Short mmCIF file of C-alpha atoms in Angstrom, two decimals:
data_model
loop_
_atom_site.label_atom_id
_atom_site.label_comp_id
_atom_site.label_asym_id
_atom_site.label_seq_id
_atom_site.Cartn_x
_atom_site.Cartn_y
_atom_site.Cartn_z
CA MET T 1 -8.14 -17.80 15.44
CA VAL T 2 -10.22 -19.44 18.12
CA MET T 3 -13.71 -20.51 19.11
CA ALA T 4 -16.06 -19.75 22.02
CA THR T 5 -18.65 -21.69 23.97
CA ALA T 6 -22.16 -21.37 22.58
CA PRO T 7 -25.33 -23.51 22.53
CA LYS T 8 -25.09 -26.20 19.90
CA ARG T 9 -27.65 -26.06 17.18
CA LYS T 10 -28.54 -28.01 14.11
CA GLN T 11 -26.81 -26.68 10.99
CA LYS T 12 -28.04 -26.98 7.43
CA ARG T 13 -26.28 -27.70 4.17
CA PRO T 14 -24.97 -24.82 2.04
CA ASP T 15 -28.33 -24.31 0.30
CA SER T 16 -29.83 -23.15 3.59
CA CYS T 17 -27.06 -20.57 3.95
CA LYS T 18 -27.63 -18.99 0.56
CA GLY T 19 -30.02 -16.38 1.91
CA GLU T 20 -27.62 -15.42 4.68
CA ILE T 21 -24.66 -15.32 2.31
CA ALA T 22 -26.68 -13.27 -0.17
CA ARG T 23 -27.50 -10.76 2.57
CA LEU T 24 -23.83 -10.70 3.50
CA LEU T 25 -22.75 -9.96 -0.05
CA GLN T 26 -25.45 -7.32 -0.43
CA ALA T 27 -24.21 -5.59 2.70
CA GLY T 28 -20.68 -5.75 1.34
CA LEU T 29 -21.75 -4.25 -1.98
CA PHE T 30 -23.64 -1.51 -0.16
CA ALA T 31 -20.51 -0.69 1.85
CA VAL T 32 -18.48 -0.71 -1.35
CA GLY T 33 -20.89 1.79 -2.89
CA LEU T 34 -20.61 4.08 0.13
CA ALA T 35 -16.81 3.88 0.13
CA GLY T 36 -16.40 4.11 -3.64
CA GLY T 37 -18.58 7.12 -4.22
CA GLY T 38 -20.01 7.54 -7.73
CA ALA T 39 -17.62 9.17 -10.18
CA GLY T 40 -14.60 8.45 -8.01
CA TRP T 41 -15.38 4.74 -8.32
CA ALA T 42 -15.53 4.84 -12.10
CA GLN T 43 -12.20 6.65 -12.28
CA THR T 44 -10.24 4.34 -9.97
CA VAL T 45 -11.51 0.83 -10.70
CA ASP T 46 -9.58 -1.15 -13.30
CA ILE T 47 -11.97 -3.58 -15.06
CA ARG T 48 -10.52 -6.09 -17.51
CA PRO T 49 -12.82 -8.51 -19.38
CA SER T 50 -11.10 -11.33 -21.22
CA VAL T 51 -11.54 -14.73 -22.86
CA GLN T 52 -9.13 -17.59 -22.22
CA THR T 53 -9.02 -20.67 -24.46
CA ARG T 54 -7.09 -23.87 -23.86
CA LEU T 55 -6.63 -27.10 -25.82
CA THR T 56 -4.95 -30.05 -24.10
CA TRP T 57 -3.89 -33.44 -25.34
CA THR T 58 -3.30 -35.95 -22.57
CA ASP T 59 -2.43 -39.64 -22.66
CA ASN T 60 -4.39 -40.16 -19.40
CA GLY T 61 -7.56 -38.10 -19.32
CA SER T 62 -9.07 -39.97 -16.36
CA ALA T 63 -5.83 -39.99 -14.27
CA THR T 64 -6.02 -43.74 -13.63
CA LYS T 65 -3.69 -46.68 -13.95
CA LYS T 66 -5.39 -47.62 -17.23
CA LYS T 67 -4.39 -44.82 -19.60
CA GLU T 68 -6.86 -43.42 -22.10
CA ALA T 69 -5.80 -40.55 -24.36
CA ASP T 70 -8.16 -37.62 -24.80
CA TRP T 71 -8.47 -34.10 -26.19
CA ILE T 72 -9.83 -31.51 -23.76
CA ALA T 73 -10.98 -28.05 -24.84
CA GLU T 74 -11.81 -25.11 -22.60
CA VAL T 75 -13.34 -21.70 -23.30
CA THR T 76 -13.43 -19.35 -20.33
CA PRO T 77 -14.85 -15.83 -20.38
CA ALA T 78 -13.52 -13.87 -17.41
CA ILE T 79 -13.57 -10.49 -15.77
CA THR T 80 -11.07 -8.97 -13.33
CA ALA T 81 -11.67 -5.82 -11.31
CA SER T 82 -9.09 -4.16 -9.07
CA ARG T 83 -8.81 -0.97 -7.07
CA ASN T 84 -5.85 0.20 -4.99
CA SER T 85 -6.75 3.70 -3.83
CA GLY T 86 -9.17 5.54 -1.61
CA ARG T 87 -11.19 3.81 1.08
CA LEU T 88 -11.69 0.65 -0.94
CA LYS T 89 -8.86 -1.61 -2.00
CA GLY T 90 -9.33 -5.06 -3.46
CA LEU T 91 -9.17 -7.51 -6.32
CA LEU T 92 -11.93 -9.67 -7.80
CA SER T 93 -11.50 -12.29 -10.49
CA ALA T 94 -14.39 -14.33 -11.90
CA GLN T 95 -14.16 -17.03 -14.58
CA LEU T 96 -16.91 -19.07 -16.20
CA ARG T 97 -15.01 -22.24 -17.09
CA ASN T 98 -16.50 -24.44 -19.85
CA VAL T 99 -14.62 -27.72 -20.27
CA GLY T 100 -15.34 -30.40 -22.90
CA TYR T 101 -13.79 -33.85 -23.49
CA ALA T 102 -13.60 -35.51 -26.92
CA ASN T 103 -13.89 -39.04 -25.46
CA GLY T 104 -14.77 -38.77 -21.78
CA THR T 105 -17.88 -36.69 -22.41
CA ASP T 106 -19.29 -37.64 -18.99
CA SER T 107 -16.70 -35.23 -17.55
CA ASN T 108 -17.94 -32.23 -19.57
CA THR T 109 -18.73 -29.38 -17.19
CA SER T 110 -19.29 -25.66 -16.75
CA PHE T 111 -18.73 -23.87 -13.45
CA LEU T 112 -17.81 -20.55 -11.89
CA ALA T 113 -14.32 -20.04 -10.48
CA LEU T 114 -14.25 -16.90 -8.35
CA GLN T 115 -11.78 -15.35 -5.94
CA GLY T 116 -11.73 -11.94 -4.37
CA HIS T 117 -10.82 -9.85 -1.39
CA ALA T 118 -11.56 -6.27 -0.36
CA GLY T 119 -10.70 -3.95 2.51
CA ILE T 120 -13.17 -1.11 3.11
CA GLU T 121 -12.54 1.91 5.32
CA VAL T 122 -16.14 2.75 6.20
CA VAL T 123 -15.25 5.45 8.75
CA GLU T 124 -11.87 7.12 8.39
CA ASN T 125 -9.18 5.62 10.65
CA SER T 126 -11.79 3.83 12.71
CA LEU T 127 -14.27 1.34 11.16
CA PHE T 128 -13.05 -1.21 8.63
CA VAL T 129 -14.64 -4.20 6.90
CA ASP T 130 -12.69 -7.02 5.25
CA LEU T 131 -14.53 -9.20 2.73
CA GLY T 132 -13.33 -12.37 1.06
CA GLY T 133 -14.80 -15.03 -1.16
CA MET T 134 -13.73 -17.89 -3.35
CA THR T 135 -15.18 -20.89 -5.11
CA SER T 136 -13.08 -23.23 -7.23
CA ARG T 137 -12.55 -26.86 -8.16
CA ASN T 138 -9.28 -28.43 -7.13
CA ASN T 139 -8.40 -31.86 -5.76
CA THR T 140 -7.99 -31.50 -2.01
CA SER T 141 -7.10 -35.10 -1.11
CA ALA T 142 -3.57 -35.82 0.04
CA PHE T 143 -3.69 -39.45 -1.15
CA SER T 144 -5.56 -39.72 -4.45
CA GLY T 145 -6.38 -37.90 -7.67
CA ARG T 146 -4.46 -35.30 -9.61
CA ALA T 147 -1.95 -32.95 -8.02
CA GLN T 148 -2.91 -29.59 -6.53
CA GLY T 149 -3.20 -26.86 -9.15
CA ASP T 150 -3.84 -29.21 -12.09
CA ASP T 151 -6.14 -27.42 -14.56
CA LEU T 152 -7.95 -30.72 -15.17
CA ASN T 153 -9.24 -30.87 -11.58
CA THR T 154 -12.77 -29.97 -12.67
CA GLY T 155 -14.93 -32.64 -10.98
CA ARG T 156 -17.95 -31.38 -9.02
CA ASN T 157 -16.85 -33.27 -5.89
CA ASP T 158 -13.64 -31.21 -5.88
CA GLN T 159 -15.47 -27.91 -5.48
CA THR T 160 -14.39 -25.76 -2.53
CA SER T 161 -16.11 -22.59 -1.38
CA SER T 162 -15.40 -19.99 1.29
CA TRP T 163 -17.04 -16.65 2.19
CA THR T 164 -15.72 -14.28 4.85
CA VAL T 165 -16.86 -11.00 6.40
CA ALA T 166 -14.82 -9.32 9.14
CA PRO T 167 -15.73 -5.86 10.50
CA ARG T 168 -13.42 -4.26 13.06
CA LEU T 169 -13.25 -1.04 15.03
CA GLU T 170 -9.84 0.50 15.71
CA PHE T 171 -9.25 3.20 18.33
CA ARG T 172 -6.54 5.14 20.15
CA LEU T 173 -6.29 6.16 23.80
CA GLY T 174 -3.74 8.87 24.29
CA GLU T 175 -0.61 9.18 22.21
CA SER T 176 0.69 5.59 22.32
CA THR T 177 -2.12 3.22 23.38
CA SER T 178 -4.21 1.66 20.62
CA GLY T 179 -6.72 -1.15 20.37
CA SER T 180 -9.30 -2.90 18.24
CA VAL T 181 -12.51 -4.88 18.52
CA GLY T 182 -13.51 -7.18 15.68
CA TYR T 183 -15.75 -10.01 14.52
CA MET T 184 -15.24 -12.55 11.76
CA SER T 185 -17.70 -14.97 10.22
CA ARG T 186 -16.66 -17.52 7.62
CA TRP T 187 -18.55 -20.22 5.73
CA TYR T 188 -16.30 -22.97 4.41
CA ASP T 189 -17.17 -26.09 2.40
CA ALA T 190 -14.45 -28.43 1.13
CA GLY T 191 -16.94 -30.73 -0.56
CA ALA T 192 -19.57 -28.46 -2.05
CA GLY T 193 -20.36 -31.12 -4.63
CA ASN T 194 -20.12 -34.00 -2.16
CA SER T 195 -23.00 -34.33 0.32
CA SER T 196 -20.94 -36.57 2.62
CA MET T 197 -18.61 -33.68 3.55
CA LYS T 198 -19.94 -31.12 6.03
CA GLU T 199 -20.11 -27.39 5.68
CA GLU T 200 -18.40 -25.46 8.47
CA ARG T 201 -19.18 -22.07 9.90
CA PHE T 202 -16.44 -20.39 11.89
CA SER T 203 -17.26 -17.32 14.02
CA GLN T 204 -14.84 -15.31 16.15
CA TRP T 205 -14.88 -12.26 18.37
CA GLN T 206 -11.59 -10.67 19.29
CA GLY T 207 -10.31 -7.61 21.08
CA ARG T 208 -6.92 -6.19 21.98
CA ILE T 209 -5.40 -3.11 23.57
CA GLY T 210 -1.77 -2.25 24.11
CA ASP T 211 1.14 0.13 24.12
CA PRO T 212 4.34 -1.24 22.50
CA GLY T 213 6.41 1.24 24.52
CA ARG T 214 8.46 2.61 21.67
CA GLY T 215 11.19 4.85 23.02
CA ARG T 216 10.71 3.36 26.50
CA ARG T 217 12.00 0.26 28.25
CA LEU T 218 8.63 -1.45 28.80
CA GLY T 219 5.47 -1.98 26.74
CA TRP T 220 2.39 -4.16 27.04
CA ASP T 221 -0.43 -5.82 25.14
CA ALA T 222 -3.62 -7.64 26.21
CA SER T 223 -5.93 -9.66 23.96
CA TYR T 224 -8.91 -11.98 24.18
CA LEU T 225 -10.43 -14.18 21.49
CA ARG T 226 -13.50 -16.37 21.61
CA GLY T 227 -15.43 -18.12 18.91
CA GLU T 228 -17.10 -21.27 17.65
CA THR T 229 -17.02 -23.73 14.78
CA THR T 230 -20.31 -25.42 13.92
CA TYR T 231 -21.02 -28.09 11.31
CA SER T 232 -23.88 -28.96 9.02
CA GLN T 233 -25.53 -32.38 9.35
CA GLY T 234 -24.81 -32.51 13.08
CA GLY T 235 -21.33 -33.26 14.32
CA GLN T 236 -19.33 -32.14 17.34
CA ASP T 237 -19.08 -28.36 17.58
CA ALA T 238 -15.68 -26.96 18.58
CA VAL T 239 -15.32 -24.15 21.10
CA GLN T 240 -12.32 -22.28 22.46
CA GLY T 241 -11.36 -19.09 24.26
CA ILE T 242 -7.91 -17.59 24.80
CA GLY T 243 -6.77 -14.58 26.82
CA ARG T 244 -3.17 -13.37 26.72
CA GLY T 245 -1.13 -10.64 28.30
CA THR T 246 2.28 -9.73 26.88
CA LEU T 247 5.03 -7.65 28.47
CA PHE T 248 7.50 -6.14 25.99
CA ILE T 249 11.03 -5.41 27.18
CA ASN T 250 12.69 -3.07 24.68
CA LEU T 251 16.42 -3.72 24.97
CA ALA T 252 17.25 -1.76 21.82
CA PRO T 253 15.33 -0.03 19.00
CA GLN T 254 15.81 -3.16 16.87
CA PHE T 255 15.33 -5.83 19.56
CA ARG T 256 12.69 -6.58 22.17
CA LEU T 257 11.81 -9.52 24.41
CA ARG T 258 8.30 -10.87 25.07
CA ALA T 259 7.00 -12.38 28.32
CA ILE T 260 3.59 -14.04 27.89
CA ALA T 261 0.98 -15.22 30.39
CA GLY T 262 -2.66 -16.13 29.89
CA HIS T 263 -5.41 -18.72 30.08
CA GLU T 264 -7.29 -20.90 27.57
CA SER T 265 -10.32 -23.19 27.59
CA GLU T 266 -11.38 -25.44 24.75
CA ASP T 267 -13.50 -28.42 23.75
CA TYR T 268 -12.90 -30.16 20.41
CA GLY T 269 -14.90 -33.27 21.21
CA GLY T 270 -11.84 -35.45 20.59
CA SER T 271 -8.81 -36.78 22.41
CA LEU T 272 -8.33 -33.63 24.51
CA GLY T 273 -11.95 -33.29 25.57
CA ARG T 274 -12.97 -30.17 27.48
CA ASP T 275 -10.02 -28.61 29.28
CA THR T 276 -8.69 -25.39 30.74
CA GLN T 277 -5.10 -24.43 31.36
CA GLY T 278 -2.81 -21.48 31.91
CA ILE T 279 -0.54 -20.18 29.16
CA TYR T 280 3.01 -19.03 29.73
CA GLY T 281 5.88 -18.44 27.38
CA GLY T 282 8.14 -15.90 25.77
CA GLY T 283 9.91 -14.81 22.63
CA PHE T 284 11.59 -11.94 20.85
CA ASP T 285 11.26 -9.57 17.89
CA TRP T 286 14.39 -8.59 16.00
CA THR T 287 14.47 -6.02 13.19
CA PRO T 288 18.13 -5.44 12.28
CA SER T 289 17.08 -3.46 9.19
CA GLU T 290 13.97 -2.45 7.25
CA ARG T 291 14.64 -5.44 4.98
CA THR T 292 14.94 -8.09 7.70
CA THR T 293 12.50 -9.16 10.42
CA VAL T 294 12.55 -12.14 12.81
CA THR T 295 9.82 -13.06 15.28
CA ALA T 296 10.05 -16.15 17.51
CA ILE T 297 7.53 -17.21 20.19
CA ALA T 298 7.17 -20.38 22.30
CA GLU T 299 4.27 -21.04 24.70
CA ASN T 300 3.09 -23.79 27.01
CA ARG T 301 -0.41 -24.72 25.76
CA ILE T 302 -3.06 -27.36 26.37
CA PHE T 303 -1.66 -29.50 23.54
CA GLY T 304 1.98 -29.08 24.61
CA THR T 305 4.44 -26.46 23.41
CA GLY T 306 3.21 -24.11 20.71
CA TYR T 307 5.62 -22.32 18.38
CA ASN T 308 5.57 -19.43 15.96
CA LEU T 309 8.70 -18.49 14.02
CA ASP T 310 8.67 -16.07 11.10
CA ALA T 311 11.91 -14.85 9.49
CA GLN T 312 11.97 -12.73 6.32
CA HIS T 313 14.76 -10.99 4.43
CA ARG T 314 14.65 -8.85 1.29
CA ALA T 315 17.88 -8.14 -0.54
CA PRO T 316 18.20 -6.13 -3.80
CA ARG T 317 18.27 -9.34 -5.82
CA SER T 318 16.72 -11.97 -3.56
CA LEU T 319 13.80 -12.76 -1.24
CA TRP T 320 14.20 -15.18 1.68
CA ARG T 321 11.62 -16.60 4.08
CA LEU T 322 11.38 -19.23 6.81
CA ALA T 323 8.34 -20.00 8.93
CA TYR T 324 7.53 -22.65 11.53
CA SER T 325 4.39 -22.98 13.62
CA LYS T 326 2.60 -25.46 15.85
CA ASP T 327 -0.99 -24.80 16.86
CA ILE T 328 -4.52 -26.23 16.83
CA THR T 329 -6.54 -25.34 13.75
CA SER T 330 -9.54 -26.33 11.65
CA PRO T 331 -10.10 -26.51 7.89
CA ALA T 332 -12.14 -23.29 8.00
CA GLN T 333 -9.26 -21.49 9.71
CA HIS T 334 -6.35 -23.12 7.91
CA PHE T 335 -7.70 -23.40 4.36
CA GLY T 336 -10.70 -21.09 4.25
CA GLY T 337 -8.75 -17.84 4.28
CA GLY T 338 -6.93 -18.66 1.08
CA VAL T 339 -3.91 -16.92 -0.33
CA TYR T 340 -4.94 -13.40 0.69
CA GLU T 341 -4.56 -14.16 4.41
CA ASP T 342 -1.10 -15.67 3.94
CA PRO T 343 1.45 -13.15 5.30
CA LEU T 344 4.08 -14.49 2.90
CA PHE T 345 1.77 -13.77 -0.02
CA GLN T 346 1.21 -10.24 1.25
CA GLN T 347 4.96 -9.74 1.65
CA PHE T 348 5.76 -10.77 -1.91
CA PHE T 349 2.70 -9.17 -3.52
CA ASN T 350 3.72 -5.79 -2.08
CA SER T 351 7.47 -6.30 -2.60
CA ALA T 352 9.02 -3.37 -4.48
CA GLN T 353 11.15 -5.78 -6.54
CA LEU T 354 8.20 -7.84 -7.78
CA VAL T 355 6.00 -4.79 -8.28
CA ALA T 356 8.71 -3.39 -10.58
CA GLN T 357 9.08 -6.68 -12.50
CA LEU T 358 5.34 -7.52 -12.59
CA PRO T 359 3.33 -4.28 -12.38
CA ASP T 360 0.12 -6.03 -13.49
CA PRO T 361 -1.50 -7.21 -10.19
CA VAL T 362 -3.15 -10.22 -11.86
CA GLN T 363 0.14 -11.47 -13.34
CA ARG T 364 1.92 -10.77 -10.05
CA GLU T 365 -0.66 -12.76 -8.09
CA ALA T 366 -0.39 -15.70 -10.53
CA TYR T 367 3.39 -15.74 -10.16
CA ILE T 368 3.31 -15.57 -6.35
CA ARG T 369 0.68 -18.32 -6.18
CA SER T 370 3.04 -20.55 -8.14
CA LEU T 371 5.95 -19.43 -5.98
CA LEU T 372 4.20 -20.38 -2.73
CA GLY T 373 2.59 -23.58 -4.01
CA TYR T 374 -0.98 -22.32 -4.34
CA PRO T 375 -3.22 -23.43 -7.22
CA ALA T 376 -4.32 -20.92 -9.86
CA THR T 377 -7.58 -20.32 -7.94
CA GLY T 378 -8.63 -21.11 -4.41
CA PRO T 379 -6.60 -22.14 -1.36
CA ALA T 380 -3.77 -24.66 -1.07
CA ALA T 381 -6.05 -27.15 0.67
CA ASP T 382 -3.94 -30.30 0.56
CA LEU T 383 -6.27 -32.16 2.94
CA ARG T 384 -9.90 -33.15 2.54
CA THR T 385 -11.22 -33.11 6.10
CA ASN T 386 -13.74 -31.74 8.58
CA ALA T 387 -11.55 -32.60 11.59
CA TYR T 388 -9.71 -30.30 13.96
CA PHE T 389 -6.01 -31.08 14.11
CA ILE T 390 -2.70 -30.06 15.67
CA ASN T 391 -0.69 -28.60 12.82
CA ARG T 392 3.12 -28.58 12.83
CA ASN T 393 4.17 -26.70 9.72
CA LEU T 394 7.61 -25.75 8.41
CA ARG T 395 8.09 -23.93 5.13
CA GLY T 396 10.59 -21.66 3.49
CA GLY T 397 12.43 -20.78 0.34
CA VAL T 398 14.46 -18.28 -1.60
CA SER T 399 13.84 -16.38 -4.83
CA LEU T 400 16.81 -15.05 -6.78
CA LEU T 401 15.88 -12.07 -8.97
CA GLY T 402 18.00 -11.35 -12.04
CA GLU T 403 17.61 -8.99 -14.95
CA ARG T 404 15.90 -11.69 -17.00
CA ASN T 405 15.54 -14.61 -14.58
CA VAL T 406 13.63 -15.48 -11.41
CA LEU T 407 14.91 -18.69 -9.78
CA THR T 408 12.98 -20.06 -6.81
CA PHE T 409 13.56 -22.93 -4.40
CA SER T 410 10.86 -23.69 -1.83
CA PHE T 411 10.05 -26.47 0.62
CA GLN T 412 7.20 -27.40 2.92
CA GLN T 413 6.86 -30.00 5.67
CA SER T 414 3.83 -30.57 7.88
CA GLU T 415 2.54 -33.07 10.42
CA ARG T 416 -1.17 -32.94 11.27
CA SER T 417 -2.63 -34.92 14.17
CA ARG T 418 -6.40 -35.34 14.33
CA LEU T 419 -8.28 -34.20 17.45
CA SER T 420 -11.87 -34.98 16.42
CA PRO T 421 -13.09 -38.59 16.84
CA PRO T 422 -13.07 -40.54 13.55
CA GLY T 423 -16.60 -41.84 14.04
CA GLY T 424 -18.19 -38.60 12.83
CA LEU T 425 -16.05 -38.25 9.70
CA SER T 426 -17.09 -38.97 6.13
CA VAL T 427 -15.50 -41.90 4.30
CA GLU T 428 -14.11 -39.25 1.94
CA ASP T 429 -12.23 -37.60 4.80
CA ASP T 430 -8.43 -38.06 4.69
CA PHE T 431 -8.45 -38.52 8.49
CA ALA T 432 -11.02 -41.35 8.36
CA LEU T 433 -8.28 -44.02 8.17
CA THR T 434 -5.44 -42.37 10.08
CA ASP T 435 -4.96 -40.00 13.00
CA THR T 436 -1.75 -38.46 11.64
CA ILE T 437 -0.90 -37.16 8.17
CA LYS T 438 2.58 -36.03 7.15
CA THR T 439 3.31 -34.13 3.95
CA HIS T 440 6.58 -33.02 2.36
CA SER T 441 7.25 -31.10 -0.83
CA LEU T 442 10.22 -29.52 -2.61
CA THR T 443 9.90 -27.23 -5.64
CA ALA T 444 12.40 -25.59 -7.97
CA ALA T 445 11.10 -23.06 -10.51
CA LEU T 446 12.75 -20.88 -13.14
CA SER T 447 11.21 -18.03 -15.12
CA HIS T 448 13.38 -16.67 -17.94
CA ARG T 449 12.45 -13.67 -20.08
CA LEU T 450 13.48 -14.54 -23.63
CA THR T 451 12.54 -11.16 -25.11
CA GLY T 452 10.45 -8.20 -24.09
CA THR T 453 7.33 -10.13 -25.07
CA SER T 454 8.23 -13.80 -24.48
CA SER T 455 9.19 -15.85 -21.43
CA LEU T 456 10.15 -19.44 -20.64
CA ASN T 457 8.86 -21.09 -17.46
CA SER T 458 9.82 -24.39 -15.87
CA SER T 459 9.28 -26.12 -12.54
CA LEU T 460 9.93 -29.44 -10.82
CA THR T 461 8.07 -30.60 -7.69
CA GLU T 462 8.58 -33.71 -5.56
CA ALA T 463 5.94 -34.40 -2.88
CA ARG T 464 4.98 -37.15 -0.44
CA SER T 465 1.95 -37.70 1.81
CA GLU T 466 1.71 -40.50 4.37
CA GLY T 467 -0.51 -41.60 7.25
CA ASN T 468 0.61 -43.34 10.42
CA SER T 469 2.40 -46.65 10.05
CA ALA T 470 -0.70 -48.79 10.69
CA SER T 471 -2.81 -47.06 8.02
CA GLY T 472 -0.78 -48.11 4.98
CA LEU T 473 -1.48 -44.73 3.38
CA GLU T 474 1.36 -43.26 1.32
CA THR T 475 1.43 -41.33 -1.94
CA ARG T 476 4.46 -39.94 -3.76
CA ARG T 477 4.09 -37.39 -6.56
CA MET T 478 6.40 -35.87 -9.13
CA ILE T 479 5.36 -33.01 -11.42
CA ALA T 480 7.56 -31.44 -14.09
CA MET T 481 6.51 -28.55 -16.33
CA LEU T 482 8.09 -26.62 -19.20
CA GLY T 483 6.28 -23.86 -21.07
CA MET T 484 6.59 -20.70 -23.10
CA THR T 485 4.30 -17.65 -23.26
CA THR T 486 4.47 -14.82 -25.75
CA GLN T 487 2.67 -11.56 -26.48
CA LEU T 488 1.02 -12.04 -29.88
CA GLY T 489 -0.58 -8.61 -29.98
CA PRO T 490 -1.38 -5.63 -27.77
CA LYS T 491 -4.16 -7.61 -26.05
CA THR T 492 -3.40 -11.19 -27.06
CA VAL T 493 -1.19 -13.72 -25.27
CA GLY T 494 -0.44 -17.27 -26.42
CA GLY T 495 1.46 -20.16 -24.91
CA LEU T 496 2.51 -23.78 -25.24
CA SER T 497 3.45 -26.07 -22.35
CA TYR T 498 4.34 -29.69 -21.58
CA ARG T 499 3.64 -31.37 -18.23
CA TYR T 500 4.55 -34.77 -16.83
CA GLN T 501 3.19 -36.06 -13.55
CA ARG T 502 3.38 -39.37 -11.74
CA SER T 503 1.58 -40.61 -8.63
CA ASP T 504 2.78 -43.73 -6.80
CA ALA T 505 0.46 -44.78 -3.99
CA ALA T 506 0.28 -47.65 -1.54
CA GLY T 507 -3.12 -48.46 -3.06
CA SER T 508 -2.50 -49.43 -6.70
CA GLU T 509 -5.82 -47.92 -7.79
CA SER T 510 -4.37 -44.46 -7.13
CA ASP T 511 -1.26 -45.04 -9.24
CA PHE T 512 -1.08 -43.17 -12.53
CA SER T 513 1.23 -41.23 -14.81
CA GLU T 514 0.44 -38.62 -17.44
CA ASN T 515 1.98 -36.68 -20.30
CA ALA T 516 0.06 -33.58 -21.35
CA VAL T 517 0.62 -30.85 -23.96
CA THR T 518 -1.44 -27.65 -23.73
CA ALA T 519 -1.83 -24.74 -26.13
CA ASN T 520 -3.55 -21.65 -24.82
CA LEU T 521 -4.68 -18.33 -26.25
CA GLY T 522 -5.97 -15.38 -24.24
CA LEU T 523 -7.65 -12.22 -25.48
CA ARG T 524 -8.20 -9.16 -23.27
CA PHE T 525 -10.76 -6.57 -24.34
#
């Protein structure tokens, strides 16, 4: 995803975007009504209202070095709607979370946690619209606060919101040439409750046309992308444009080479400044079987060598994945899309093995979120920043699927180097005190089905975040969880879990440890 040159203009805070977002959502609902079509809609949409309750005892309710025990109760009415047929496919989950503390009553809060995505085929085989939205509360800082995915991350300053609309037109020329023209607009705010963090708007136009040359020796593809990121409360806008041409050399039905040439121009207002440069590189695509795919690409770019490696393998009783990339990105691009734009999530969510084991799409999504390190709602935004950065990211893992067990090992390693100047960043920004942030994490998780109605779940995660050597920033985390869930009735599920977490930071104020026991009860109507 990239940005294009455009006149800079003063942006407003999220309140000023409400009218535009409302019009966007109204247009989306109108398109949904056209695609759904009256009685057909009522017959194919699965709507599930529910109420979730949770009672937690913790010996460190404020997550500080000075422990204070507390009881925390939560009552959450929710509704989930899904549809997987016809011209509209999507999933929407909305929760009204109401959280109360016995002692720390200043932390009592109520807020909406929403996540959803939809793909609409407005005109058959030609015009499509993708919609996405999420708002949640989750700690996004790499160096302080509770861990990602902690249910007690309910502070207003931890609220993150993102709204996306992306229409596209697909077409064919002849028997083998196809193309598309599309536009995407996304509003992203990683500090919706914190006025010092800026809202971002990311806009992108893109087009491509090509013929992969199946059954022939040569194929081709040409693409161009241009867009813009603008910020509220002033700030340096980011612009970029990239054009690429790719020649495919089909050496065998399962193997092809790529030769890449192109040109890019960009201005991030930081260390690179405004620059233009040619692109050249190559790679290959290897598909030895329908269960295994490997794509590897390397290119000479403005920031150095860019990489993209994606290897996936599905066996009858296991799922394997490995991905490595290096590219320039922004928070709106990297975090704003959320779990639904993660190709690994899509792979597992549609995996025949997991569909058979977890036919309920809501349960399957919850499991895959845990598998890939996402929180229960919202994106895995492990940085709080408005800065553009070069992102080097390596992640992978394996899931072993048994008759009654799912054992998963996953790892993630990233190095992010800031491009934007630090002078325009909020004091809350993780990049305000360092130009490089490295993160590492390793997770092992086991899900064991005790009976047809009960299961045992456990996980262990070790993680570390650090800035450059001069910053003195470093935080190590350890989270262990053990829990059991059981079906108490046809529409009632209960559970009991224990969690231990510890955070050791270079700044002693961020050090804390916690033991927490949670009982939960859910009722679906």
